[in-house]
Short mmCIF file of C-alpha atoms in Angstrom, two decimals:
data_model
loop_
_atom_site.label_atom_id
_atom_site.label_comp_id
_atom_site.label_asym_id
_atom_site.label_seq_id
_atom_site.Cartn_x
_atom_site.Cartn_y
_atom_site.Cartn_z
CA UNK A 1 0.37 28.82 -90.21
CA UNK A 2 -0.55 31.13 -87.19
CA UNK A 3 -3.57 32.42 -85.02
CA UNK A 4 -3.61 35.02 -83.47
CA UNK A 5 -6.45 37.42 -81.85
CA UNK A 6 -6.86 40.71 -80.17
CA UNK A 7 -9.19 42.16 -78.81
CA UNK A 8 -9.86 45.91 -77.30
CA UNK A 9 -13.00 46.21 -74.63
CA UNK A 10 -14.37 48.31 -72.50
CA UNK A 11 -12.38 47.38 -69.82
CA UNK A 12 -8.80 46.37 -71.60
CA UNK A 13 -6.82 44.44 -73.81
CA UNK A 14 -6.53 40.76 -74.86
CA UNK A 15 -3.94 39.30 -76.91
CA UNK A 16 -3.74 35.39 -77.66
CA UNK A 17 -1.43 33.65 -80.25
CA UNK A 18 -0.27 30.68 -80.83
CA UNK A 19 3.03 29.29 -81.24
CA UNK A 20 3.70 26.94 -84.52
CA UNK A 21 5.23 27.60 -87.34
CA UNK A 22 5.41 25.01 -90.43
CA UNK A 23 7.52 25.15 -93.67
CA UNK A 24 5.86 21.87 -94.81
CA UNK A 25 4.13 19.76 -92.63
CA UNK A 26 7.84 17.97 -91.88
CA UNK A 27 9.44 21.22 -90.68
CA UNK A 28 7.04 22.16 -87.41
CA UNK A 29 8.80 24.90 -85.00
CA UNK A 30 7.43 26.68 -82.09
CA UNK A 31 8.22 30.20 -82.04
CA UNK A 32 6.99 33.03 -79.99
CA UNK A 33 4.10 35.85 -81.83
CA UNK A 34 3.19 37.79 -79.28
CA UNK A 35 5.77 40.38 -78.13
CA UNK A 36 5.12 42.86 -75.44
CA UNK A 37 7.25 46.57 -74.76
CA UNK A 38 6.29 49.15 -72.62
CA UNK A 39 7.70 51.29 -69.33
CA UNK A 40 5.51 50.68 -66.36
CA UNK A 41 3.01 53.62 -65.37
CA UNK A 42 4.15 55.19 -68.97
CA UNK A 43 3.08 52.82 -71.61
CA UNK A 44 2.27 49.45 -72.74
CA UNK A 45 2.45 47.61 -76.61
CA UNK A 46 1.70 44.27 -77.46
CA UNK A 47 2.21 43.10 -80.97
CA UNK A 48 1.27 40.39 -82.81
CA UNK A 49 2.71 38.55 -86.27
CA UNK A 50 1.55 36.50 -88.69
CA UNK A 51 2.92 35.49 -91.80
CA UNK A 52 6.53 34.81 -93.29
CA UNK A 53 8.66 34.63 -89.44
CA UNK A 54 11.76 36.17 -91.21
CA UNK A 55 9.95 39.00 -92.15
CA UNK A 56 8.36 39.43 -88.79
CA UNK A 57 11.40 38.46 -86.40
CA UNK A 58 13.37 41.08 -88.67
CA UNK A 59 10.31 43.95 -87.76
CA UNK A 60 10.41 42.88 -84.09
CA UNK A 61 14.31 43.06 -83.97
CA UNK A 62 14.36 46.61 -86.09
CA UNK A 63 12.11 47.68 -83.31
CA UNK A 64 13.79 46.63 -80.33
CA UNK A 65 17.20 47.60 -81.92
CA UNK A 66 16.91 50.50 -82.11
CA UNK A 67 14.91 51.35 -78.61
CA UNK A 68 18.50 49.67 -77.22
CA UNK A 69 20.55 51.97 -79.74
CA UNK A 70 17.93 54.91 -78.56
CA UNK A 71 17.85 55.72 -81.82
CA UNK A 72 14.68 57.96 -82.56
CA UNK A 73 11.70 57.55 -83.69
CA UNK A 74 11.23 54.12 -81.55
CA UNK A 75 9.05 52.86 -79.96
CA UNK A 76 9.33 55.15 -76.53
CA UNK A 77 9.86 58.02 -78.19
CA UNK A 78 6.78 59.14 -80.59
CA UNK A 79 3.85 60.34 -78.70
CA UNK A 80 0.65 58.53 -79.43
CA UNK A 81 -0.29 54.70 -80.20
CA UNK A 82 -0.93 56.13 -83.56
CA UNK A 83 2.60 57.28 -84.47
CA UNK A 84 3.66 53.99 -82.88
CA UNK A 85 0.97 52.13 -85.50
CA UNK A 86 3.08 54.42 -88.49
CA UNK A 87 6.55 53.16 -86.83
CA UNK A 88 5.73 49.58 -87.35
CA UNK A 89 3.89 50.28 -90.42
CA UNK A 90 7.02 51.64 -92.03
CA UNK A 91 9.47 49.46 -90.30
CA UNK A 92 7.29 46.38 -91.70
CA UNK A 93 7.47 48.28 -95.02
CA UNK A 94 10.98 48.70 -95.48
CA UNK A 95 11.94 44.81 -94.51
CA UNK A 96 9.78 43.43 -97.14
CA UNK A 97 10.92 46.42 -99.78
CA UNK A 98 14.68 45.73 -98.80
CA UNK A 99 14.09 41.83 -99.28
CA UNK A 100 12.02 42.13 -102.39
CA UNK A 101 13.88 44.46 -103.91
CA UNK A 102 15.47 41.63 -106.42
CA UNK A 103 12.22 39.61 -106.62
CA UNK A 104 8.93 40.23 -108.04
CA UNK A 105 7.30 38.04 -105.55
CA UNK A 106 6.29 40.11 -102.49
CA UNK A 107 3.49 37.75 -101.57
CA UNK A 108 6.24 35.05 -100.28
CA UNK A 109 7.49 37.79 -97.80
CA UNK A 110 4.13 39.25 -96.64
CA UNK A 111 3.10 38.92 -92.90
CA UNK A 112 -0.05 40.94 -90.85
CA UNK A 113 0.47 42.73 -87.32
CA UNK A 114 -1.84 43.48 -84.52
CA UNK A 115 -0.47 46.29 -82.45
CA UNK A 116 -2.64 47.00 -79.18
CA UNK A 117 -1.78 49.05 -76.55
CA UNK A 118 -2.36 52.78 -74.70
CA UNK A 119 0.02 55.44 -73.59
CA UNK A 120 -0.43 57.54 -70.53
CA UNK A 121 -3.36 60.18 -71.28
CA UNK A 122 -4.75 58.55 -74.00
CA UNK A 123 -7.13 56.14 -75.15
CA UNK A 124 -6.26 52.22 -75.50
CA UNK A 125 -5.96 51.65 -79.43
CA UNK A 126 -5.66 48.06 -81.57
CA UNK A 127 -4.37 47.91 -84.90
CA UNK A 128 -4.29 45.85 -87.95
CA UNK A 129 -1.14 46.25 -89.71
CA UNK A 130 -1.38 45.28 -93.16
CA UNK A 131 2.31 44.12 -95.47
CA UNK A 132 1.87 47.50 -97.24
CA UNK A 133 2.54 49.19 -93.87
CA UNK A 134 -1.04 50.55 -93.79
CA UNK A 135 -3.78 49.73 -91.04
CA UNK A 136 -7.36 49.80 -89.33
CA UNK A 137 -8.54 50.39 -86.14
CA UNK A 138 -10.42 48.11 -83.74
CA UNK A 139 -13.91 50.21 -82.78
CA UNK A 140 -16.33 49.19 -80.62
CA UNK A 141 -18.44 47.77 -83.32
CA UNK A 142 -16.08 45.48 -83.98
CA UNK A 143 -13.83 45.05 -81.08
CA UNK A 144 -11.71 42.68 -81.98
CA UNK A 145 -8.86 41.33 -85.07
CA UNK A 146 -7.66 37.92 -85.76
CA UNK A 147 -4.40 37.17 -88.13
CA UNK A 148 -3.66 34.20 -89.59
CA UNK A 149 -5.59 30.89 -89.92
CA UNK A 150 -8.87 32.85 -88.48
CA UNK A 151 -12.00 31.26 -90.26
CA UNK A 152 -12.39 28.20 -87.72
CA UNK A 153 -12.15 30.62 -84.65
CA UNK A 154 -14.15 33.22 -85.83
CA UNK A 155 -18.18 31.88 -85.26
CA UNK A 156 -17.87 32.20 -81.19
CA UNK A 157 -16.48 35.81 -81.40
CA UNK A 158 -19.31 36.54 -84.42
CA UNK A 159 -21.67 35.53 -81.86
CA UNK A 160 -20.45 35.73 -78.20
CA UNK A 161 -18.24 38.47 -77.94
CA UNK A 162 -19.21 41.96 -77.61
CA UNK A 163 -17.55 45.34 -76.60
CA UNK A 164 -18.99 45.86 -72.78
CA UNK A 165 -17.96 42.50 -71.86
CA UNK A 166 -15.60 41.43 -68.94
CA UNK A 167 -11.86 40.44 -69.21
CA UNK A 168 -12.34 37.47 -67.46
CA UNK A 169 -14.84 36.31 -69.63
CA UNK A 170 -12.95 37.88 -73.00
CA UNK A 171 -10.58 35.43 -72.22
CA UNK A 172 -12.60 32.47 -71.92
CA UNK A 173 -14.38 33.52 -75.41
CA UNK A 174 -10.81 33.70 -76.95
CA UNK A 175 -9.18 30.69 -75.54
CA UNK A 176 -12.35 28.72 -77.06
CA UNK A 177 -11.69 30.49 -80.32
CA UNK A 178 -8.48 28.89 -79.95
CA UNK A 179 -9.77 25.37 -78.79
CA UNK A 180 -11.87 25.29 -82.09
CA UNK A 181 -8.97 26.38 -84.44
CA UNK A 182 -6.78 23.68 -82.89
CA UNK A 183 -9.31 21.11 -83.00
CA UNK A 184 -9.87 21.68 -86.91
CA UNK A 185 -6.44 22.65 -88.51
CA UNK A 186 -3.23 21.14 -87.50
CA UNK A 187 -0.73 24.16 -88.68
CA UNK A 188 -1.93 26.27 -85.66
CA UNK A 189 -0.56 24.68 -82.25
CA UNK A 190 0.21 24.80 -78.66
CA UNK A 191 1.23 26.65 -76.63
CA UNK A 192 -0.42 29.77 -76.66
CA UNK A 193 0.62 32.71 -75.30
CA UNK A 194 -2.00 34.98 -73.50
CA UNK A 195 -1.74 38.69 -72.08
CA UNK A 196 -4.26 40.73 -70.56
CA UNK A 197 -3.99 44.61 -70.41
CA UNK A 198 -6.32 45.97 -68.16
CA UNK A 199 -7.66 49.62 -68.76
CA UNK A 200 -5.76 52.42 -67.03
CA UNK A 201 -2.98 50.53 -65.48
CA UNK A 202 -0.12 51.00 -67.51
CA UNK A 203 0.91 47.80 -66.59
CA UNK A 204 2.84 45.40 -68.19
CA UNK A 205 1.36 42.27 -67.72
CA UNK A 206 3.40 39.58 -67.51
CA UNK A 207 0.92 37.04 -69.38
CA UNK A 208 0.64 33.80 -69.16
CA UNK A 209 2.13 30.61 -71.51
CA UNK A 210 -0.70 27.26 -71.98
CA UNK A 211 1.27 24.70 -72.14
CA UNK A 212 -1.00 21.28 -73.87
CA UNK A 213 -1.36 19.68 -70.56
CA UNK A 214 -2.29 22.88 -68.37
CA UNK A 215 -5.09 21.91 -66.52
CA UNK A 216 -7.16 25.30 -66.77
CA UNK A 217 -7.25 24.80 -70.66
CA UNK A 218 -8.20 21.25 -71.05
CA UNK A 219 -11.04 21.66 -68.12
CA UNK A 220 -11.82 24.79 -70.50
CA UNK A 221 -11.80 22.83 -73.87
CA UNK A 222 -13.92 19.58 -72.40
CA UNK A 223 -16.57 21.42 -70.70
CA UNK A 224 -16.71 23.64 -74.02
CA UNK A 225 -16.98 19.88 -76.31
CA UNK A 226 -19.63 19.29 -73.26
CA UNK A 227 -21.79 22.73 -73.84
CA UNK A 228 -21.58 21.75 -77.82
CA UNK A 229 -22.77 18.16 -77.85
CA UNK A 230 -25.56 18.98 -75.38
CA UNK A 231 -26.52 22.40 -77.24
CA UNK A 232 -27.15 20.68 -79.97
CA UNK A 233 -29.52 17.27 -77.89
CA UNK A 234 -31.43 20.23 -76.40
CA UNK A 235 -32.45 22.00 -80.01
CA UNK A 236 -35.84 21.77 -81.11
CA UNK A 237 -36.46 18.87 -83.46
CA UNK A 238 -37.17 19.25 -86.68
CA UNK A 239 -40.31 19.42 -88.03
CA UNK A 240 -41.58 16.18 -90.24
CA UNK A 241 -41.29 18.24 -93.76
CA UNK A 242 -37.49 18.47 -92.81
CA UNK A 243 -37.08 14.80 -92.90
CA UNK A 244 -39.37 13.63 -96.17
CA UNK B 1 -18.44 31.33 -103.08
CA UNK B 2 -20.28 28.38 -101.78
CA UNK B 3 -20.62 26.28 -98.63
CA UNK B 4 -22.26 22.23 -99.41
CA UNK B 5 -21.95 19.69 -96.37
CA UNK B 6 -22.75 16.15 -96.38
CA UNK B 7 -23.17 13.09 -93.71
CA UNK B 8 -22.68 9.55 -94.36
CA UNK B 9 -24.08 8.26 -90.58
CA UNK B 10 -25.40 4.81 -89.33
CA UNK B 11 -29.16 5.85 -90.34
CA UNK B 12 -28.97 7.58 -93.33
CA UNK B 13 -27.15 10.21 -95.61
CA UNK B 14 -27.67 14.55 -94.90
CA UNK B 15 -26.93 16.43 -97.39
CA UNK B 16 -27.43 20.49 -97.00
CA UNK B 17 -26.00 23.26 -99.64
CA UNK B 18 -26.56 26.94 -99.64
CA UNK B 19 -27.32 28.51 -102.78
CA UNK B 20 -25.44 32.10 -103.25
CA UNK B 21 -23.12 32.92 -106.29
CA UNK B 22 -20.84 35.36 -106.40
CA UNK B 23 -18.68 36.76 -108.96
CA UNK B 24 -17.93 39.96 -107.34
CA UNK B 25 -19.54 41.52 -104.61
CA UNK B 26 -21.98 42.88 -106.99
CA UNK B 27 -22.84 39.99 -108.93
CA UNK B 28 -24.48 37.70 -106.45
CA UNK B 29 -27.39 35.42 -107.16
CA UNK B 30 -29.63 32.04 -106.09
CA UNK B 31 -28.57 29.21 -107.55
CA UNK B 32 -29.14 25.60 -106.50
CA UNK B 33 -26.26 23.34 -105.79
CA UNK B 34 -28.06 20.18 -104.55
CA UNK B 35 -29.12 17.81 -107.30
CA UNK B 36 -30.93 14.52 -106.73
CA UNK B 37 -31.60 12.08 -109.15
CA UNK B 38 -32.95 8.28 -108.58
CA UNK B 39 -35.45 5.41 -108.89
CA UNK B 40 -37.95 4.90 -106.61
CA UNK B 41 -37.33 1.34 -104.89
CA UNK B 42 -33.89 0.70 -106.35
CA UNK B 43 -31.64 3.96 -106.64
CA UNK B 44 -31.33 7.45 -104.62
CA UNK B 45 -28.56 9.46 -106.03
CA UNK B 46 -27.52 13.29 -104.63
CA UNK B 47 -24.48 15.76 -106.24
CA UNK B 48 -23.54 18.72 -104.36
CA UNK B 49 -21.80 21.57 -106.77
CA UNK B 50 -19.10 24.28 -105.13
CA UNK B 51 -16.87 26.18 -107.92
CA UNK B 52 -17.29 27.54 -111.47
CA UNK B 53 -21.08 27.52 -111.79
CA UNK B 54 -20.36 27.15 -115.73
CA UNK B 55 -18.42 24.41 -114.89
CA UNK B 56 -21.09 22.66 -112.47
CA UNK B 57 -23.89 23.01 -114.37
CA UNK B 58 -22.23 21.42 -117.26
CA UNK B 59 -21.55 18.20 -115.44
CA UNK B 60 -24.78 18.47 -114.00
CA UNK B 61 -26.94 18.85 -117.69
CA UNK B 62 -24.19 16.20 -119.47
CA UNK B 63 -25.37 13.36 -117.10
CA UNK B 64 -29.43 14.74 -117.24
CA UNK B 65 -29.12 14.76 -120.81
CA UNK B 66 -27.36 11.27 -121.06
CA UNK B 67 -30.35 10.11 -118.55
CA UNK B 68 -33.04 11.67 -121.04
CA UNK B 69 -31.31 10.60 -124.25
CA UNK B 70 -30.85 6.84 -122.88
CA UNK B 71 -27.15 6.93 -123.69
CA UNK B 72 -25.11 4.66 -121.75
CA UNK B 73 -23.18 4.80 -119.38
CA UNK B 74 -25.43 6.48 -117.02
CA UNK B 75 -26.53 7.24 -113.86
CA UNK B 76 -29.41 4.87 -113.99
CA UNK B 77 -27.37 2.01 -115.96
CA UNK B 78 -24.56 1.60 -114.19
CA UNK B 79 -24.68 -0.73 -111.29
CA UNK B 80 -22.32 0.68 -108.22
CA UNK B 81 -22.30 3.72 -106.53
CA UNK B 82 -18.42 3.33 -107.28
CA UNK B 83 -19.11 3.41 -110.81
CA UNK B 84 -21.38 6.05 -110.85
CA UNK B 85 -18.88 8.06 -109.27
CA UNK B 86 -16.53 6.90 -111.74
CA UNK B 87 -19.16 8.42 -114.27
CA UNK B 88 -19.53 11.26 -112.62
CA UNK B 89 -15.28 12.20 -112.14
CA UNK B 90 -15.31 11.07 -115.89
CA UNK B 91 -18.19 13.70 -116.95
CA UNK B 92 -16.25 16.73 -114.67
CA UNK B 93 -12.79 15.93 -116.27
CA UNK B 94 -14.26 16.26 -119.90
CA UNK B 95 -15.92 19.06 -119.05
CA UNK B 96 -12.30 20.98 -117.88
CA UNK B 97 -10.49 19.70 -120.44
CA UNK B 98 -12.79 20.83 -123.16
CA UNK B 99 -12.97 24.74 -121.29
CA UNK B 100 -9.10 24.48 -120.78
CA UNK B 101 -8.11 23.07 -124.10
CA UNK B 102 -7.12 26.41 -125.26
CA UNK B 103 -5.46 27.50 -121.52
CA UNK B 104 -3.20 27.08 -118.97
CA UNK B 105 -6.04 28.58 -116.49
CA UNK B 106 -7.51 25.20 -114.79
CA UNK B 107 -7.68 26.43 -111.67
CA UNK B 108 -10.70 28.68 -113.02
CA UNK B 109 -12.71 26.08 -113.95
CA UNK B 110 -11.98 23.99 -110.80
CA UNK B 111 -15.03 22.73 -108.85
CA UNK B 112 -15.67 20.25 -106.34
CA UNK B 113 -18.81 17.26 -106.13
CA UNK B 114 -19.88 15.57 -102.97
CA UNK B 115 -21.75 12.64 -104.29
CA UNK B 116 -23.97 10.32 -101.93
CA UNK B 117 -26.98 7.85 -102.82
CA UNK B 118 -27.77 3.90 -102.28
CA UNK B 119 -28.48 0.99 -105.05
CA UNK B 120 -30.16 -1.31 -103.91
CA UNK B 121 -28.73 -4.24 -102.16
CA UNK B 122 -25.67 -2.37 -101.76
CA UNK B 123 -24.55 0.13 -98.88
CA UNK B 124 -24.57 3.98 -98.67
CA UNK B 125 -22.05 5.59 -100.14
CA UNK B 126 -20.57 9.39 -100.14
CA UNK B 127 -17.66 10.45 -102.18
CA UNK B 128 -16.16 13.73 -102.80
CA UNK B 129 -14.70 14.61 -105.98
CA UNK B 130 -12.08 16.59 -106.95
CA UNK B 131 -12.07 18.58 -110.37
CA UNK B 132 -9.30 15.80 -111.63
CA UNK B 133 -11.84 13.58 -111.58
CA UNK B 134 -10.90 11.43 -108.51
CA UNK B 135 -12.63 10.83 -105.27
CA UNK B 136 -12.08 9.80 -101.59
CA UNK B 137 -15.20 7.86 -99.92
CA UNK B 138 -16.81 8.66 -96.48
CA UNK B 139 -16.02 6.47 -93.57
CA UNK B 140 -17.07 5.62 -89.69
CA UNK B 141 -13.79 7.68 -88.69
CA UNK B 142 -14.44 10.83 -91.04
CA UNK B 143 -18.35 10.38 -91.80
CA UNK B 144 -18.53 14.05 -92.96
CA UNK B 145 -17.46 15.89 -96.15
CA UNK B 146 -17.26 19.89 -96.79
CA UNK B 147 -16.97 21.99 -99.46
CA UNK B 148 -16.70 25.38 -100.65
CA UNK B 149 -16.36 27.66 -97.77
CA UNK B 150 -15.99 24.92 -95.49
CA UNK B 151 -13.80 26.48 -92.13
CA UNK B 152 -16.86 28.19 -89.98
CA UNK B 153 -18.65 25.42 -90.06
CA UNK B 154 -15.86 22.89 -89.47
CA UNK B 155 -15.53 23.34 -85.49
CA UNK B 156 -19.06 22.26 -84.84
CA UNK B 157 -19.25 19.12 -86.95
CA UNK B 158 -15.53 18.28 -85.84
CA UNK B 159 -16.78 18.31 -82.01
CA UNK B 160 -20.45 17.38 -81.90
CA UNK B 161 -21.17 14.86 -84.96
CA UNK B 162 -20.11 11.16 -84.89
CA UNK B 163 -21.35 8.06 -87.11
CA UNK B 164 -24.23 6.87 -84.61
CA UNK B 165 -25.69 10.42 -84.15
CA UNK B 166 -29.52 9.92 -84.74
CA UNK B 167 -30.41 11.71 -88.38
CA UNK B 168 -32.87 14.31 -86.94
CA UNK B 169 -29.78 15.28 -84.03
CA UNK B 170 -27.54 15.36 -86.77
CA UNK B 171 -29.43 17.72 -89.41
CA UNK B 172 -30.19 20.22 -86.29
CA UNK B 173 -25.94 19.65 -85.97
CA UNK B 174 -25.69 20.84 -89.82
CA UNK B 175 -27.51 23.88 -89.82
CA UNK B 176 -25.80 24.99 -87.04
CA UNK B 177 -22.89 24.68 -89.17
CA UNK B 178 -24.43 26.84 -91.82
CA UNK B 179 -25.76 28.94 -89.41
CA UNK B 180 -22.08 29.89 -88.50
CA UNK B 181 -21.15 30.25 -91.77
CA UNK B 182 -23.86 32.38 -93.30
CA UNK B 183 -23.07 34.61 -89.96
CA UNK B 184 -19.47 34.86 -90.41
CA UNK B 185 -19.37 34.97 -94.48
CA UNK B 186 -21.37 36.99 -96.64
CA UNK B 187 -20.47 34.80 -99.69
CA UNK B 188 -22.29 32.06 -97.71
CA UNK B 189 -26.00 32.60 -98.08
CA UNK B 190 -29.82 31.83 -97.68
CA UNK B 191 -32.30 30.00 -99.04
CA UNK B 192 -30.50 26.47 -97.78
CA UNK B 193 -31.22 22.81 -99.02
CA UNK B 194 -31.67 19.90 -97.10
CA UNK B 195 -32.13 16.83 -98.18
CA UNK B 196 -32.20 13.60 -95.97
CA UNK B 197 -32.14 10.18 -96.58
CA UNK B 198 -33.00 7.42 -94.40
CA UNK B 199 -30.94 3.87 -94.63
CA UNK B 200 -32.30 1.32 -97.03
CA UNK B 201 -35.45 3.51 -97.61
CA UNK B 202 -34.84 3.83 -101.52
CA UNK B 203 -36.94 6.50 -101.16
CA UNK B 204 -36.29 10.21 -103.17
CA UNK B 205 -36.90 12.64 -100.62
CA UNK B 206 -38.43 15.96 -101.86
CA UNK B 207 -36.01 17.56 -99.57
CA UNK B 208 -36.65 21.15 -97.69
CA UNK B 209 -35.65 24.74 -98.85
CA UNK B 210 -35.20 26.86 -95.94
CA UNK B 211 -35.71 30.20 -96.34
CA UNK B 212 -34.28 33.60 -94.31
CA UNK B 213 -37.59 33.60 -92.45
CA UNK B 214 -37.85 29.96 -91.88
CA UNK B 215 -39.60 30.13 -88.04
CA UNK B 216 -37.37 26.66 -87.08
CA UNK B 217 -34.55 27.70 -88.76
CA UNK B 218 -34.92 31.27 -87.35
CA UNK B 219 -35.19 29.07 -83.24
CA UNK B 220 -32.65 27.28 -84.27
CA UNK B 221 -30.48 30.43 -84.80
CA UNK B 222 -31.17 32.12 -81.54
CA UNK B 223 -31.40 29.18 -79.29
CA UNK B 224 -27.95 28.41 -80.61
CA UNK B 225 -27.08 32.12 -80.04
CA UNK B 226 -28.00 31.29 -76.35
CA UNK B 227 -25.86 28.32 -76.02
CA UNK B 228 -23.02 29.55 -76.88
CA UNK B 229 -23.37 32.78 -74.72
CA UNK B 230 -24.44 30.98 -71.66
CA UNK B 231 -21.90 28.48 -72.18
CA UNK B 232 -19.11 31.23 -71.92
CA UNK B 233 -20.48 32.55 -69.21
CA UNK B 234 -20.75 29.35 -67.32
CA UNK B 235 -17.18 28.11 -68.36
CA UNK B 236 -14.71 28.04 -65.52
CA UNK B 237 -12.91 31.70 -64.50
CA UNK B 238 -9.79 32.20 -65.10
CA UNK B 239 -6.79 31.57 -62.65
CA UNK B 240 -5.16 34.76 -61.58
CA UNK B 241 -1.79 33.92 -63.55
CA UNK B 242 -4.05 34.59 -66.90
CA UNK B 243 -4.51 38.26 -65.48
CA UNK B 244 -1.79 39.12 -64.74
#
């Protein structure tokens, strides 16, 4: 399985994955989901994959081949983030159509994207990228996307995250996502990988890898466990007709 | 869809279901998936239902109408809470095989019980059982079962609840974990049922349906709201290398 979340804010991007993959709980790889492209003070693209990894390293390595072929379109050459959301969508198309084209069983082969990014002049856009090549938008009512194993991670963006609020603290909010999805399901696993876009800069950000033992993460995750335990002391007790 | 938790702890058993159906998104009504049956002063039996409501409510009327018609075995005659589990995996099986007898479709029909109660002289017990009929039984390492739409509200139990947790600490630690549920899944919904149980009591409690505009409930809710936000906010900043 796989986790990964994006989100677009006020002030920029933030992209977290994780890095296992599992073909059976005996066959446990890491392997990299969050790829980054860009040219600096031009544009910047992070995406994200979840799903079957043949199907997604074969849409990563279509893209990057041809940007080193220069064969057009790629992804330096359309104009907006949303021709770039199309590219993928169609390159994402045509590996699963060319691998199913034998088979009736597309599900086997089916993986999701998040594409975030911004081009020079335009807005920052995030993307959902479904198998069928099709896709949403992040807005600012709902500023964020998650792909893979999301349910456990999803409560403390439900409830803490919103649009307006700072980077430094998006991050926080995420990598606690993350602490509660590794705490409860064993197919998503260290490291993660972690990049942070910020607004304007057409920067490409060289991100940052968590290993398990990095200190900044496990201060993170105990004071989090910490938070929870007393949280929960420091709630009003029920009343009587709760207990009879 | 469902969510139905249940705690076997040092003090006592805590049981809490929600009570939405859904077939469809426009097809949703209340039903109640928390069941108790018992003796006062010698038996305290509870069945939580997730799955094929046709299929629940069968199991649920066979062993009420083998109570009322005095047929044995039942779940006042037999004399373990292993054997009424037994009876109770026994009663689910015949119930699938009877709908399924003409199809290959058992995974329709599936459902899942989380049975708890105490006989007395005998310890607390809490099983969950699968639509095969078998069961696995609560312990000190893993005193908590789920099920239906069980991965919201998994994070919260899996980092705040352990086997000594006093039972009035440990209900508030329950509805939180419906309260993360209900916000993150509309499938999950409102009125709730609680019931708790307190060690050795033998007691049937009447148990507590919360409802949306429950005033504790509705503290509950925001104070957790609170926590959580405040305890991003006051969770350590990130280094520089996760900006940059």
């Amino acid at each position: 399985m796989t986790y990964c979340c994006a989100l677009r804010l006020k002030d920029g991007l933030v992209f977290v994955s994780d890095t296992r993959t599992n073909a059976g709980v005996d066959h446990i790889s890491v392997f990299r989901k969050l790829y980054t492209f860009g040219v600096e003070g031009e544009r910047f693209i992070s995406i994200q994959t979840s799903g079957n990894l043949a199907t997604t390293q074969a849409v990563i390595s279509h893209l990057s081949n041809h940007l080193e072929l220069r064969q057009e379109p790629n992804l330096y050459s359309v104009n907006t983030m949303f021709e770039i959301a199309e590219l993928v969508g169609q390159t994402l198309r045509k590996v699963i159509s060319d691998i199913t084209a034998d088979t009736d069983e597309h599900n086997n082969y089916s993986c999701s994207l998040l594409l975030g990014g911004q081009i020079k002049g335009a807005d920052m856009q995030l993307y959902n990228i479904y198998s069928q090549g099709n896709f949403i938008n992040a807005t600012e009512d709902t500023p964020y996307f998650q792909i893979g194993e999301s349910k456990y991670g999803k409560p403390i963006l439900d409830r803490a995250l919103v649009y307006e609020m700072p980077l430094d603290e998006a991050v926080r909010c995420c990598l606690i996502s993350f602490d509660s999805t590794l705490r409860s399901n064993v197919s998503v696993g260290m490291p993660l990988d972690t990049i942070v876009y910020k607004k304007d800069s057409l920067h490409i950000p060289n991100g940052k890898r968590i290993y398990e033992e990095d200190p900044y993460f496990r201060q993170l995750s105990k004071q989090w466990s910490d938070t929870l335990r007393r949280g929960v002391q420091e709630l009003p007790i029920p009343t009587n007709d709760y207990l009879e």
